[in-house]
PDB file of C-alpha atoms in Angstrom:
ATOM      1  CA  MET A1005     119.426 110.995 113.565  1.00  0.00           C
ATOM      2  CA  LEU A1006     118.392 108.803 110.646  1.00  0.00           C
ATOM      3  CA  ARG A1007     115.719 109.741 108.080  1.00  0.00           C
ATOM      4  CA  LEU A1008     113.906 106.450 107.372  1.00  0.00           C
ATOM      5  CA  PHE A1009     111.022 104.937 105.460  1.00  0.00           C
ATOM      6  CA  LEU A1010     109.683 101.470 104.676  1.00  0.00           C
ATOM      7  CA  GLY A1011     109.152 100.638 101.029  1.00  0.00           C
ATOM      8  CA  ILE A1012     109.369  98.211  98.156  1.00  0.00           C
ATOM      9  CA  ALA A1013     112.099  98.634  95.563  1.00  0.00           C
ATOM     10  CA  LEU A1014     110.981  98.011  92.004  1.00  0.00           C
ATOM     11  CA  PRO A1015     112.467  95.154  89.958  1.00  0.00           C
ATOM     12  CA  GLY A1016     114.984  95.944  87.216  1.00  0.00           C
ATOM     13  CA  LEU A1017     112.663  95.436  84.232  1.00  0.00           C
ATOM     14  CA  LEU A1018     110.085  97.803  85.689  1.00  0.00           C
ATOM     15  CA  ARG A1019     112.788 100.382  86.514  1.00  0.00           C
ATOM     16  CA  ASP A1020     114.009 100.107  82.906  1.00  0.00           C
ATOM     17  CA  ARG A1021     110.476 100.705  81.601  1.00  0.00           C
ATOM     18  CA  ILE A1022     110.163 103.763  83.851  1.00  0.00           C
ATOM     19  CA  ALA A1023     113.520 105.111  82.623  1.00  0.00           C
ATOM     20  CA  THR A1024     112.101 105.372  79.094  1.00  0.00           C
ATOM     21  CA  VAL A1025     109.566 108.016  80.196  1.00  0.00           C
ATOM     22  CA  LEU A1026     111.855 110.185  82.322  1.00  0.00           C
ATOM     23  CA  ASN A1027     112.308 113.162  80.027  1.00  0.00           C
ATOM     24  CA  GLY A1028     110.446 115.859  78.148  1.00  0.00           C
ATOM     25  CA  ILE A1029     109.726 118.223  81.032  1.00  0.00           C
ATOM     26  CA  PRO A1030     112.701 120.557  81.546  1.00  0.00           C
ATOM     27  CA  GLU A1031     111.624 121.931  84.952  1.00  0.00           C
ATOM     28  CA  ALA A1032     111.281 118.429  86.439  1.00  0.00           C
ATOM     29  CA  ARG A1033     113.642 117.023  89.055  1.00  0.00           C
ATOM     30  CA  TRP A1034     113.470 113.410  87.851  1.00  0.00           C
ATOM     31  CA  ILE A1035     114.152 110.495  90.146  1.00  0.00           C
ATOM     32  CA  HIS A1036     117.037 108.216  89.319  1.00  0.00           C
ATOM     33  CA  PRO A1037     115.440 104.983  87.986  1.00  0.00           C
ATOM     34  CA  ALA A1038     117.430 102.888  90.495  1.00  0.00           C
ATOM     35  CA  ASP A1039     115.683 104.804  93.314  1.00  0.00           C
ATOM     36  CA  ALA A1040     112.147 104.007  92.086  1.00  0.00           C
ATOM     37  CA  HIS A1041     110.130 102.550  94.958  1.00  0.00           C
ATOM     38  CA  ILE A1042     106.706 102.295  96.566  1.00  0.00           C
ATOM     39  CA  THR A1043     106.676 103.910 100.007  1.00  0.00           C
ATOM     40  CA  LEU A1044     104.732 101.901 102.588  1.00  0.00           C
ATOM     41  CA  ARG A1045     105.382 104.092 105.643  1.00  0.00           C
ATOM     42  CA  PHE A1046     107.410 107.285 105.927  1.00  0.00           C
ATOM     43  CA  ILE A1047     109.067 107.230 109.348  1.00  0.00           C
ATOM     44  CA  GLY A1048     111.053 110.463 109.300  1.00  0.00           C
ATOM     45  CA  GLU A1049     113.972 111.463 111.513  1.00  0.00           C
ATOM     46  CA  VAL A1050     114.609 109.033 114.379  1.00  0.00           C
ATOM     47  CA  PRO A1051     117.554 108.434 116.738  1.00  0.00           C
ATOM     48  CA  GLU A1052     119.759 105.416 116.025  1.00  0.00           C
ATOM     49  CA  ASP A1053     118.406 103.481 119.021  1.00  0.00           C
ATOM     50  CA  SER A1054     114.836 103.880 117.692  1.00  0.00           C
ATOM     51  CA  ALA A1055     116.016 102.647 114.282  1.00  0.00           C
ATOM     52  CA  GLU A1056     117.537  99.578 115.954  1.00  0.00           C
ATOM     53  CA  GLU A1057     114.333  98.947 117.905  1.00  0.00           C
ATOM     54  CA  LEU A1058     112.311  99.265 114.692  1.00  0.00           C
ATOM     55  CA  ASP A1059     114.635  96.837 112.896  1.00  0.00           C
ATOM     56  CA  GLY A1060     114.269  94.332 115.742  1.00  0.00           C
ATOM     57  CA  GLN A1061     110.472  94.523 115.627  1.00  0.00           C
ATOM     58  CA  LEU A1062     110.426  94.260 111.827  1.00  0.00           C
ATOM     59  CA  ARG A1063     112.604  91.130 111.968  1.00  0.00           C
ATOM     60  CA  VAL A1064     110.073  89.249 114.149  1.00  0.00           C
ATOM     61  CA  THR A1065     106.992  90.352 112.207  1.00  0.00           C
ATOM     62  CA  ARG A1066     105.389  88.313 109.454  1.00  0.00           C
ATOM     63  CA  PHE A1067     104.343  90.567 106.583  1.00  0.00           C
ATOM     64  CA  PRO A1068     101.662  89.753 104.002  1.00  0.00           C
ATOM     65  CA  GLY A1069     102.632  89.816 100.331  1.00  0.00           C
ATOM     66  CA  GLY A1070     101.041  89.647  96.919  1.00  0.00           C
ATOM     67  CA  PRO A1071     101.231  91.030  93.389  1.00  0.00           C
ATOM     68  CA  LEU A1072     101.462  94.791  92.821  1.00  0.00           C
ATOM     69  CA  THR A1073     100.362  96.597  89.662  1.00  0.00           C
ATOM     70  CA  LEU A1074     101.555  99.986  88.411  1.00  0.00           C
ATOM     71  CA  ARG A1075      99.462 101.687  85.739  1.00  0.00           C
ATOM     72  CA  GLY A1076      99.168 105.168  84.241  1.00  0.00           C
ATOM     73  CA  PHE A1077     100.482 108.563  85.301  1.00  0.00           C
ATOM     74  CA  ASP A1078      98.966 111.121  87.657  1.00  0.00           C
ATOM     75  CA  THR A1079      99.941 114.259  89.562  1.00  0.00           C
ATOM     76  CA  PHE A1080      99.904 115.617  93.083  1.00  0.00           C
ATOM     77  CA  SER A1081      98.789 119.230  92.733  1.00  0.00           C
ATOM     78  CA  THR A1082      98.027 122.336  94.748  1.00  0.00           C
ATOM     79  CA  LYS A1083      96.251 125.544  93.705  1.00  0.00           C
ATOM     80  CA  ARG A1084      99.649 126.786  92.491  1.00  0.00           C
ATOM     81  CA  GLY A1085     100.319 123.808  90.209  1.00  0.00           C
ATOM     82  CA  VAL A1086     101.783 120.315  90.057  1.00  0.00           C
ATOM     83  CA  ARG A1087     104.159 119.300  92.890  1.00  0.00           C
ATOM     84  CA  ALA A1088     104.893 115.755  91.652  1.00  0.00           C
ATOM     85  CA  LEU A1089     104.350 113.396  88.739  1.00  0.00           C
ATOM     86  CA  PHE A1090     103.785 109.762  89.756  1.00  0.00           C
ATOM     87  CA  ILE A1091     102.691 106.291  88.690  1.00  0.00           C
ATOM     88  CA  PRO A1092      99.694 105.023  90.693  1.00  0.00           C
ATOM     89  CA  VAL A1093      99.911 101.576  92.295  1.00  0.00           C
ATOM     90  CA  LEU A1094      96.616  99.707  92.450  1.00  0.00           C
ATOM     91  CA  PRO A1095      95.525  99.601  96.122  1.00  0.00           C
ATOM     92  CA  THR A1096      94.937  95.843  96.308  1.00  0.00           C
ATOM     93  CA  PRO A1097      93.884  94.179  99.571  1.00  0.00           C
ATOM     94  CA  ALA A1098      97.391  92.648  99.821  1.00  0.00           C
ATOM     95  CA  LEU A1099      99.094  96.040  99.494  1.00  0.00           C
ATOM     96  CA  LEU A1100      96.751  97.704 101.972  1.00  0.00           C
ATOM     97  CA  ALA A1101      97.289  94.860 104.474  1.00  0.00           C
ATOM     98  CA  LEU A1102     101.055  95.278 104.099  1.00  0.00           C
ATOM     99  CA  HIS A1103     100.782  99.036 104.629  1.00  0.00           C
ATOM    100  CA  ASP A1104      98.589  98.510 107.712  1.00  0.00           C
ATOM    101  CA  LYS A1105     101.073  96.006 109.173  1.00  0.00           C
ATOM    102  CA  CYS A1106     103.954  98.469 108.660  1.00  0.00           C
ATOM    103  CA  GLU A1107     101.902 101.167 110.390  1.00  0.00           C
ATOM    104  CA  THR A1108     101.143  98.824 113.315  1.00  0.00           C
ATOM    105  CA  VAL A1109     104.819  97.917 113.786  1.00  0.00           C
ATOM    106  CA  CYS A1110     105.824 101.587 113.791  1.00  0.00           C
ATOM    107  CA  GLN A1111     103.220 102.395 116.429  1.00  0.00           C
ATOM    108  CA  GLN A1112     104.285  99.378 118.538  1.00  0.00           C
ATOM    109  CA  ILE A1113     107.712 100.950 119.047  1.00  0.00           C
ATOM    110  CA  GLY A1114     106.206 104.320 119.935  1.00  0.00           C
ATOM    111  CA  LEU A1115     106.274 106.181 116.630  1.00  0.00           C
ATOM    112  CA  PRO A1116     103.288 108.477 116.095  1.00  0.00           C
ATOM    113  CA  ALA A1117     100.512 107.316 113.779  1.00  0.00           C
ATOM    114  CA  SER A1118     100.802 108.474 110.193  1.00  0.00           C
ATOM    115  CA  ARG A1119      98.594 111.512 109.673  1.00  0.00           C
ATOM    116  CA  GLU A1120      98.147 111.100 105.937  1.00  0.00           C
ATOM    117  CA  ARG A1121      95.816 108.770 104.055  1.00  0.00           C
ATOM    118  CA  TYR A1122      97.816 106.107 102.217  1.00  0.00           C
ATOM    119  CA  HIS A1123      98.046 106.721  98.469  1.00  0.00           C
ATOM    120  CA  PRO A1124     100.318 104.053  96.908  1.00  0.00           C
ATOM    121  CA  HIS A1125     102.463 105.396  94.080  1.00  0.00           C
ATOM    122  CA  VAL A1126     105.934 105.643  92.542  1.00  0.00           C
ATOM    123  CA  THR A1127     107.187 109.230  92.318  1.00  0.00           C
ATOM    124  CA  LEU A1128     108.729 110.061  88.928  1.00  0.00           C
ATOM    125  CA  ALA A1129     109.505 113.770  89.282  1.00  0.00           C
ATOM    126  CA  ARG A1130     109.154 116.689  91.669  1.00  0.00           C
ATOM    127  CA  PHE A1131     108.590 120.347  90.842  1.00  0.00           C
ATOM    128  CA  SER A1132     109.684 123.381  92.844  1.00  0.00           C
ATOM    129  CA  PRO A1133     108.123 125.787  92.247  1.00  0.00           C
ATOM    130  CA  PRO A1134     104.989 123.876  91.219  1.00  0.00           C
ATOM    131  CA  ALA A1135     104.609 123.378  87.463  1.00  0.00           C
ATOM    132  CA  THR A1136     101.648 123.796  85.126  1.00  0.00           C
ATOM    133  CA  GLY A1137     100.717 122.979  81.544  1.00  0.00           C
ATOM    134  CA  ARG A1138     103.187 120.470  80.105  1.00  0.00           C
ATOM    135  CA  VAL A1139     103.203 118.223  83.196  1.00  0.00           C
ATOM    136  CA  GLU A1140      99.435 117.874  83.191  1.00  0.00           C
ATOM    137  CA  GLN A1141      99.522 117.112  79.440  1.00  0.00           C
ATOM    138  CA  VAL A1142     102.096 114.344  79.973  1.00  0.00           C
ATOM    139  CA  ALA A1143     100.023 112.821  82.797  1.00  0.00           C
ATOM    140  CA  ALA A1144      96.798 113.004  80.764  1.00  0.00           C
ATOM    141  CA  ALA A1145      98.480 111.431  77.717  1.00  0.00           C
ATOM    142  CA  ASN A1146      99.746 108.514  79.818  1.00  0.00           C
ATOM    143  CA  THR A1147      96.750 107.602  81.992  1.00  0.00           C
ATOM    144  CA  ASP A1148      96.762 104.104  80.469  1.00  0.00           C
ATOM    145  CA  TRP A1149     100.551 103.611  80.510  1.00  0.00           C
ATOM    146  CA  PRO A1150     101.041  99.864  81.158  1.00  0.00           C
ATOM    147  CA  GLY A1151     103.558  99.937  83.990  1.00  0.00           C
ATOM    148  CA  GLY A1152     103.422  96.276  84.883  1.00  0.00           C
ATOM    149  CA  THR A1153     102.752  93.793  87.656  1.00  0.00           C
ATOM    150  CA  PHE A1154     105.303  92.163  89.933  1.00  0.00           C
ATOM    151  CA  THR A1155     105.315  90.214  93.190  1.00  0.00           C
ATOM    152  CA  PRO A1156     107.907  91.544  95.632  1.00  0.00           C
ATOM    153  CA  SER A1157     109.759  89.095  97.859  1.00  0.00           C
ATOM    154  CA  HIS A1158     110.570  91.595 100.612  1.00  0.00           C
ATOM    155  CA  LEU A1159     110.046  95.069 101.984  1.00  0.00           C
ATOM    156  CA  THR A1160     113.001  97.319 102.712  1.00  0.00           C
ATOM    157  CA  LEU A1161     113.990  99.735 105.450  1.00  0.00           C
ATOM    158  CA  PHE A1162     115.490 102.688 103.567  1.00  0.00           C
ATOM    159  CA  ARG A1163     117.584 105.590 104.791  1.00  0.00           C
ATOM    160  CA  SER A1164     117.096 108.837 102.907  1.00  0.00           C
ATOM    161  CA  HIS A1165     120.067 111.180 102.447  1.00  0.00           C
ATOM    162  CA  LEU A1166     118.848 114.634 101.419  1.00  0.00           C
ATOM    163  CA  GLY A1167     120.994 116.578  98.959  1.00  0.00           C
ATOM    164  CA  ARG A1168     120.855 119.529  96.563  1.00  0.00           C
ATOM    165  CA  SER A1169     120.042 117.317  93.585  1.00  0.00           C
ATOM    166  CA  GLY A1170     117.393 115.340  95.475  1.00  0.00           C
ATOM    167  CA  PRO A1171     117.323 112.458  97.936  1.00  0.00           C
ATOM    168  CA  LEU A1172     119.582 109.417  97.715  1.00  0.00           C
ATOM    169  CA  TYR A1173     118.290 106.164  99.177  1.00  0.00           C
ATOM    170  CA  GLU A1174     120.287 103.559 101.063  1.00  0.00           C
ATOM    171  CA  GLU A1175     118.844 100.095 101.703  1.00  0.00           C
ATOM    172  CA  LEU A1176     119.487  99.278 105.386  1.00  0.00           C
ATOM    173  CA  ALA A1177     117.622  95.972 105.815  1.00  0.00           C
ATOM    174  CA  ALA A1178     115.143  93.682 104.065  1.00  0.00           C
ATOM    175  CA  TYR A1179     112.241  91.718 105.563  1.00  0.00           C
ATOM    176  CA  PRO A1180     110.562  88.795 103.735  1.00  0.00           C
ATOM    177  CA  LEU A1181     106.976  88.957 102.552  1.00  0.00           C
ATOM    178  CA  SER A1182     104.686  85.969 103.002  1.00  0.00           C
ATOM    179  CA  PRO A1183     102.512  84.927 100.052  1.00  0.00           C
ATOM    180  CA  GLU A1184      99.583  84.226 102.382  1.00  0.00           C
ATOM    181  CA  SER A1185      97.482  87.367 102.608  1.00  0.00           C
ATOM    182  CA  GLY A1186      96.695  88.537 106.084  1.00  0.00           C
ATOM    183  CA  GLN A1187      98.760  85.906 107.942  1.00  0.00           C
ATOM    184  CA  THR A1188     100.857  88.026 110.274  1.00  0.00           C
ATOM    185  CA  GLY A1189     102.529  87.386 113.561  1.00  0.00           C
TER     186      GLY A1189
END
């Protein structure tokens, strides 16, 4: 079984900018800057033959592209506290069209529809147990953090390897993005 997701890796300059903010909260499990990405569709655990079928379908699909903008900090929280600190990604029409196309391809090969509403972001840190206080202060102090804008050239099929210190991501394949919005095939 392979644990997979579709996403966009961030360019080096943006990863470097993110690396400068990854400290100051001792209870945080920070991401490694090289692993910073925008998830388009979490696939989950699938057999190898399903992964091959997905790769084949992705290779013949034309995906829309366009600029992506990261700005500010925010948190995913529960009643118990903050579960994750993240950078929001502006939900542009181009990004939403790309997400929808990824969802369609996954359903075409028989994967179940995603049950969660899409919330584009880059995770910075996770907290277990959930955190309070300092994390919310950091997010509030950085709501206008100027992350940056970039135009990705491709989306990536990632494999996630779970470990004690957090997940490690392996890039399995890349699929080009088309600059024309909405032109898919």
